[in-house]
Amino acid sequence: MTSLAVSDHQAETATPAKVIQPVWVRMVHWVNAVAMILMIMSGWQIYNASPLFGFSFSSNITLGGWLGGALLWHFAAMWLLMVNGLIYLALGFATGRFRKKLLPITPAGVISDTKAALTFKLSHDDLSKYNSVQKLLYTGIIVVGVVIVLSGLSMWKPVQLHWLVSLFGGYDIARYVHFTCMALIVAFLVIHVALALLVPKSLRAMIIGR
Amino acid sequence: MGRLRKLLIPGVDKKLLVRDAVKTMPELTRRRFITAGTSLGALTLLTGCDVVDSSSAEELLKKVSKFNDAVQAWMFNPDALAPTFPESMITKPFPFNAYYGLDEAPEIAGADWKLEVRGLVDNKKSWTLDELYKLPQVKQVTRHICVEGWSAIGSWTGTPLRDFLNLVGADTHAKYVWFQCADKDGYNSPLDMRTALHPQTQMTFKFGDEILPRAYGFPMKIRVPTKLGFKNPKYVLSMEVTNDYKGGYWEDQGYNSFSGS
């Protein structure tokens, strides 16, 4: 009994009370996850109407049934993605989260942490601190997120936002940029989910905060 | 909090947890994730079958689409000019595009054809092609953007629609100009009046300085460079100035009627 009481006590103190992921981060994360999946699946259906490359996406993994339906989904989920994304960016800057969590990123740090990760020696003791690989990936995916929205807007409103289209070097290039960003996000998603499975407490932190 | 933690990690030796959370947590959390994954998969199945195809989801999406129209109308300048391009950038060959093959495209005899003008206009006279060709024409090289995502730059020459609407004494406070076409199954499409009066919206008679070929809508097409391709009717038979939304071939199937770029 005594030992159990002690371990109970230890459990209390050993589990840090500090929140790893604040509630606003968890909320925008999961809203973004839903929005992103809707955007990607409907985007694949839209792609199928006029494929850029020699392949189409299987209808098992697309959303909307046909081009018209997919466009309705894409332009509905767009609101979720945009509003949620703007909240994330605003709070990320306002709370100093971006500065504290994502900076600095040094090439040396990324190289050594990548080596450590590949040899399974990377420490995950303190989930409140991102390692260099995480910093690079998370910062990178934010940039990709901004670019995919901007390229999407320029395809949606090429007359109204013709300056934005010019910035991408033309309407056709904007399409390729949009597709490339999607591919990068999907690649990120695969790695992100795989790593969350390898370090499940990070997933727990994104659900219950600690 | 303590109770919550017990719920979250049932059956785990607390000593082990204290000593090495990393070692004990993965398996458990992995198991939880699989459960979560299963329900997520079930949700996907649901969204694949019950939610996506259900009429309630469709209704909601249509409402969002209407909302998008309102936001776009409020946000964007409907008189913004579409970019124009040098002739060297014209796409060659310019694609034929329709919901039928080229061999099924309408074959219209120019001499017999007349443009019917109906609705809220002072002069409802029908126009022959020769009469229309006498109206002042302008050429513009703009990008045609298809709802499917592809685009092509073309050269279109014709009479600005707003000049024609003024000529026939159209009520330019009416909401729509509705076009009916000769395509099989009866193509038609409504154009909002603001866009009909846009300086670049054109009754097109020529493509690339040549009389509009059959593939691109002979004898007349409505070129609207500020709208997606399906809002650019070809093989036009009649136009009606109206306050009623009369729907359109693609609009009725679910493409957004605003579809302004």
PDB file of C-alpha atoms in Angstrom, chain A residues 3-4 7-8 10-12 14-15 30 37 41 46-47 49-50 63-69 71-73 75-79 124-125 155-162 170-172 175 193 197-198 200-201 203-204 208 210, chain B residues 1-2 5-6 8-9 14-15 17-18 22 25-27 29-30 33 44 47 51-52 57 61-62 64-65 67-68 71-72 76-78 80-83 143 145-151 225-226 250 253-255 258 260-261:
ATOM      1  CA  SER A   3       4.558   1.811  -2.297  1.00  0.00           C
ATOM      2  CA  LEU A   4       1.363   2.405  -4.182  1.00  0.00           C
ATOM      3  CA  SER A   7       3.924   5.867  -6.768  1.00  0.00           C
ATOM      4  CA  ASP A   8       0.627   7.727  -6.748  1.00  0.00           C
ATOM      5  CA  GLN A  10       5.147  10.331  -7.876  1.00  0.00           C
ATOM      6  CA  ALA A  11       2.617  10.109 -10.629  1.00  0.00           C
ATOM      7  CA  GLU A  12       1.141  13.385  -9.487  1.00  0.00           C
ATOM      8  CA  ALA A  14       6.025  13.454 -12.461  1.00  0.00           C
ATOM      9  CA  THR A  15       3.206  14.324 -14.805  1.00  0.00           C
ATOM     10  CA  TRP A  30      -8.276  19.744 -35.808  1.00  0.00           C
ATOM     11  CA  ILE A  37      -8.961  16.767 -46.010  1.00  0.00           C
ATOM     12  CA  MET A  41     -10.395  15.293 -51.658  1.00  0.00           C
ATOM     13  CA  ILE A  46     -11.612  19.016 -59.660  1.00  0.00           C
ATOM     14  CA  TYR A  47      -8.195  17.942 -60.947  1.00  0.00           C
ATOM     15  CA  ALA A  49     -11.904  17.269 -64.852  1.00  0.00           C
ATOM     16  CA  SER A  50      -8.737  18.383 -66.624  1.00  0.00           C
ATOM     17  CA  LEU A  63     -15.247  14.156 -52.882  1.00  0.00           C
ATOM     18  CA  GLY A  64     -18.207  15.646 -54.697  1.00  0.00           C
ATOM     19  CA  GLY A  65     -19.036  12.932 -57.246  1.00  0.00           C
ATOM     20  CA  TRP A  66     -18.429  15.193 -60.251  1.00  0.00           C
ATOM     21  CA  LEU A  67     -16.811  18.525 -61.040  1.00  0.00           C
ATOM     22  CA  GLY A  68     -19.849  20.599 -60.075  1.00  0.00           C
ATOM     23  CA  GLY A  69     -20.228  18.846 -56.720  1.00  0.00           C
ATOM     24  CA  LEU A  71     -16.472  22.759 -56.699  1.00  0.00           C
ATOM     25  CA  LEU A  72     -19.318  23.251 -54.224  1.00  0.00           C
ATOM     26  CA  TRP A  73     -17.332  21.338 -51.590  1.00  0.00           C
ATOM     27  CA  PHE A  75     -15.634  26.590 -52.161  1.00  0.00           C
ATOM     28  CA  ALA A  76     -17.490  25.693 -48.960  1.00  0.00           C
ATOM     29  CA  ALA A  77     -14.520  24.122 -47.166  1.00  0.00           C
ATOM     30  CA  MET A  78     -12.498  27.106 -48.366  1.00  0.00           C
ATOM     31  CA  TRP A  79     -14.228  29.237 -45.719  1.00  0.00           C
ATOM     32  CA  HIS A 124      11.005  13.393 -27.111  1.00  0.00           C
ATOM     33  CA  ASP A 125      11.206  14.071 -23.383  1.00  0.00           C
ATOM     34  CA  MET A 155      -7.107  30.459 -60.146  1.00  0.00           C
ATOM     35  CA  TRP A 156     -10.481  31.340 -58.649  1.00  0.00           C
ATOM     36  CA  LYS A 157     -10.346  35.059 -59.537  1.00  0.00           C
ATOM     37  CA  PRO A 158      -7.821  35.464 -62.353  1.00  0.00           C
ATOM     38  CA  VAL A 159      -9.495  38.672 -63.566  1.00  0.00           C
ATOM     39  CA  GLN A 160     -10.009  40.345 -60.200  1.00  0.00           C
ATOM     40  CA  LEU A 161      -6.645  39.214 -58.861  1.00  0.00           C
ATOM     41  CA  HIS A 162      -4.695  39.415 -62.114  1.00  0.00           C
ATOM     42  CA  GLY A 170       0.615  33.206 -65.269  1.00  0.00           C
ATOM     43  CA  TYR A 171      -2.589  31.252 -64.839  1.00  0.00           C
ATOM     44  CA  ASP A 172      -1.177  27.926 -65.998  1.00  0.00           C
ATOM     45  CA  ARG A 175      -2.243  25.638 -61.440  1.00  0.00           C
ATOM     46  CA  VAL A 193       0.811  11.074 -39.065  1.00  0.00           C
ATOM     47  CA  LEU A 197       2.086   7.256 -34.353  1.00  0.00           C
ATOM     48  CA  LEU A 198       5.734   6.704 -33.448  1.00  0.00           C
ATOM     49  CA  PRO A 200       1.903   8.808 -29.548  1.00  0.00           C
ATOM     50  CA  LYS A 201       2.153  11.126 -26.582  1.00  0.00           C
ATOM     51  CA  LEU A 203      -0.821  12.951 -30.490  1.00  0.00           C
ATOM     52  CA  ARG A 204      -2.260  12.849 -26.990  1.00  0.00           C
ATOM     53  CA  ILE A 208      -6.024  16.715 -24.497  1.00  0.00           C
ATOM     54  CA  ARG A 210      -0.721  17.484 -22.125  1.00  0.00           C
TER      55      ARG A 210
ATOM     56  CA  MET B   1      -7.592  15.589 -13.108  1.00  0.00           C
ATOM     57  CA  GLY B   2      -6.357  12.442 -11.362  1.00  0.00           C
ATOM     58  CA  ARG B   5      -5.661  10.473 -16.044  1.00  0.00           C
ATOM     59  CA  LYS B   6      -6.751   7.078 -14.746  1.00  0.00           C
ATOM     60  CA  LEU B   8      -6.916   7.807 -20.059  1.00  0.00           C
ATOM     61  CA  ILE B   9      -4.375   5.196 -19.074  1.00  0.00           C
ATOM     62  CA  LYS B  14       1.921   3.664 -12.409  1.00  0.00           C
ATOM     63  CA  LYS B  15       5.488   2.949 -11.392  1.00  0.00           C
ATOM     64  CA  LEU B  17       4.561   5.218 -16.064  1.00  0.00           C
ATOM     65  CA  VAL B  18       6.499   7.344 -13.661  1.00  0.00           C
ATOM     66  CA  VAL B  22       7.815   7.079 -23.164  1.00  0.00           C
ATOM     67  CA  MET B  25       2.638   5.233 -23.538  1.00  0.00           C
ATOM     68  CA  PRO B  26       3.249   4.303 -27.135  1.00  0.00           C
ATOM     69  CA  GLU B  27       1.505   0.954 -27.142  1.00  0.00           C
ATOM     70  CA  THR B  29      -1.827   5.425 -27.278  1.00  0.00           C
ATOM     71  CA  ARG B  30      -1.284   3.478 -30.450  1.00  0.00           C
ATOM     72  CA  PHE B  33      -5.262   5.807 -32.186  1.00  0.00           C
ATOM     73  CA  THR B  44     -15.222   8.744 -44.131  1.00  0.00           C
ATOM     74  CA  THR B  47     -19.349  11.042 -45.626  1.00  0.00           C
ATOM     75  CA  VAL B  51     -23.614  12.674 -45.871  1.00  0.00           C
ATOM     76  CA  VAL B  52     -22.139  13.583 -49.237  1.00  0.00           C
ATOM     77  CA  ALA B  57     -25.671  18.136 -47.521  1.00  0.00           C
ATOM     78  CA  LEU B  61     -23.611  23.306 -50.116  1.00  0.00           C
ATOM     79  CA  LYS B  62     -25.980  25.169 -52.411  1.00  0.00           C
ATOM     80  CA  VAL B  64     -22.956  28.204 -49.152  1.00  0.00           C
ATOM     81  CA  SER B  65     -22.657  28.683 -52.910  1.00  0.00           C
ATOM     82  CA  PHE B  67     -23.583  32.972 -49.901  1.00  0.00           C
ATOM     83  CA  ASN B  68     -20.366  32.905 -51.920  1.00  0.00           C
ATOM     84  CA  VAL B  71     -19.769  37.801 -50.904  1.00  0.00           C
ATOM     85  CA  GLN B  72     -18.153  37.908 -54.341  1.00  0.00           C
ATOM     86  CA  PHE B  76     -15.130  42.398 -56.196  1.00  0.00           C
ATOM     87  CA  ASN B  77     -15.476  45.126 -58.780  1.00  0.00           C
ATOM     88  CA  PRO B  78     -17.762  43.757 -61.530  1.00  0.00           C
ATOM     89  CA  ALA B  80     -12.739  45.126 -63.549  1.00  0.00           C
ATOM     90  CA  LEU B  81     -11.161  44.534 -66.943  1.00  0.00           C
ATOM     91  CA  ALA B  82      -9.881  41.125 -67.950  1.00  0.00           C
ATOM     92  CA  PRO B  83      -6.186  41.183 -68.853  1.00  0.00           C
ATOM     93  CA  ARG B 143      -7.934  34.311 -71.807  1.00  0.00           C
ATOM     94  CA  ILE B 145     -10.902  29.954 -68.614  1.00  0.00           C
ATOM     95  CA  CYS B 146     -12.863  26.739 -68.365  1.00  0.00           C
ATOM     96  CA  VAL B 147     -14.591  25.613 -65.183  1.00  0.00           C
ATOM     97  CA  GLU B 148     -12.545  22.418 -65.599  1.00  0.00           C
ATOM     98  CA  GLY B 149      -9.344  24.334 -64.957  1.00  0.00           C
ATOM     99  CA  TRP B 150      -7.735  24.568 -68.383  1.00  0.00           C
ATOM    100  CA  SER B 151      -7.422  27.849 -70.186  1.00  0.00           C
ATOM    101  CA  PRO B 225     -13.847  37.321 -70.568  1.00  0.00           C
ATOM    102  CA  THR B 226     -14.781  38.035 -66.943  1.00  0.00           C
ATOM    103  CA  TRP B 250     -24.864  23.920 -66.663  1.00  0.00           C
ATOM    104  CA  GLN B 253     -26.748  20.942 -63.000  1.00  0.00           C
ATOM    105  CA  GLY B 254     -24.871  22.654 -60.225  1.00  0.00           C
ATOM    106  CA  TYR B 255     -22.254  24.985 -61.629  1.00  0.00           C
ATOM    107  CA  PHE B 258     -22.019  33.715 -60.823  1.00  0.00           C
ATOM    108  CA  GLY B 260     -17.031  35.179 -62.378  1.00  0.00           C
ATOM    109  CA  SER B 261     -13.303  35.132 -62.600  1.00  0.00           C
TER     110      SER B 261
END
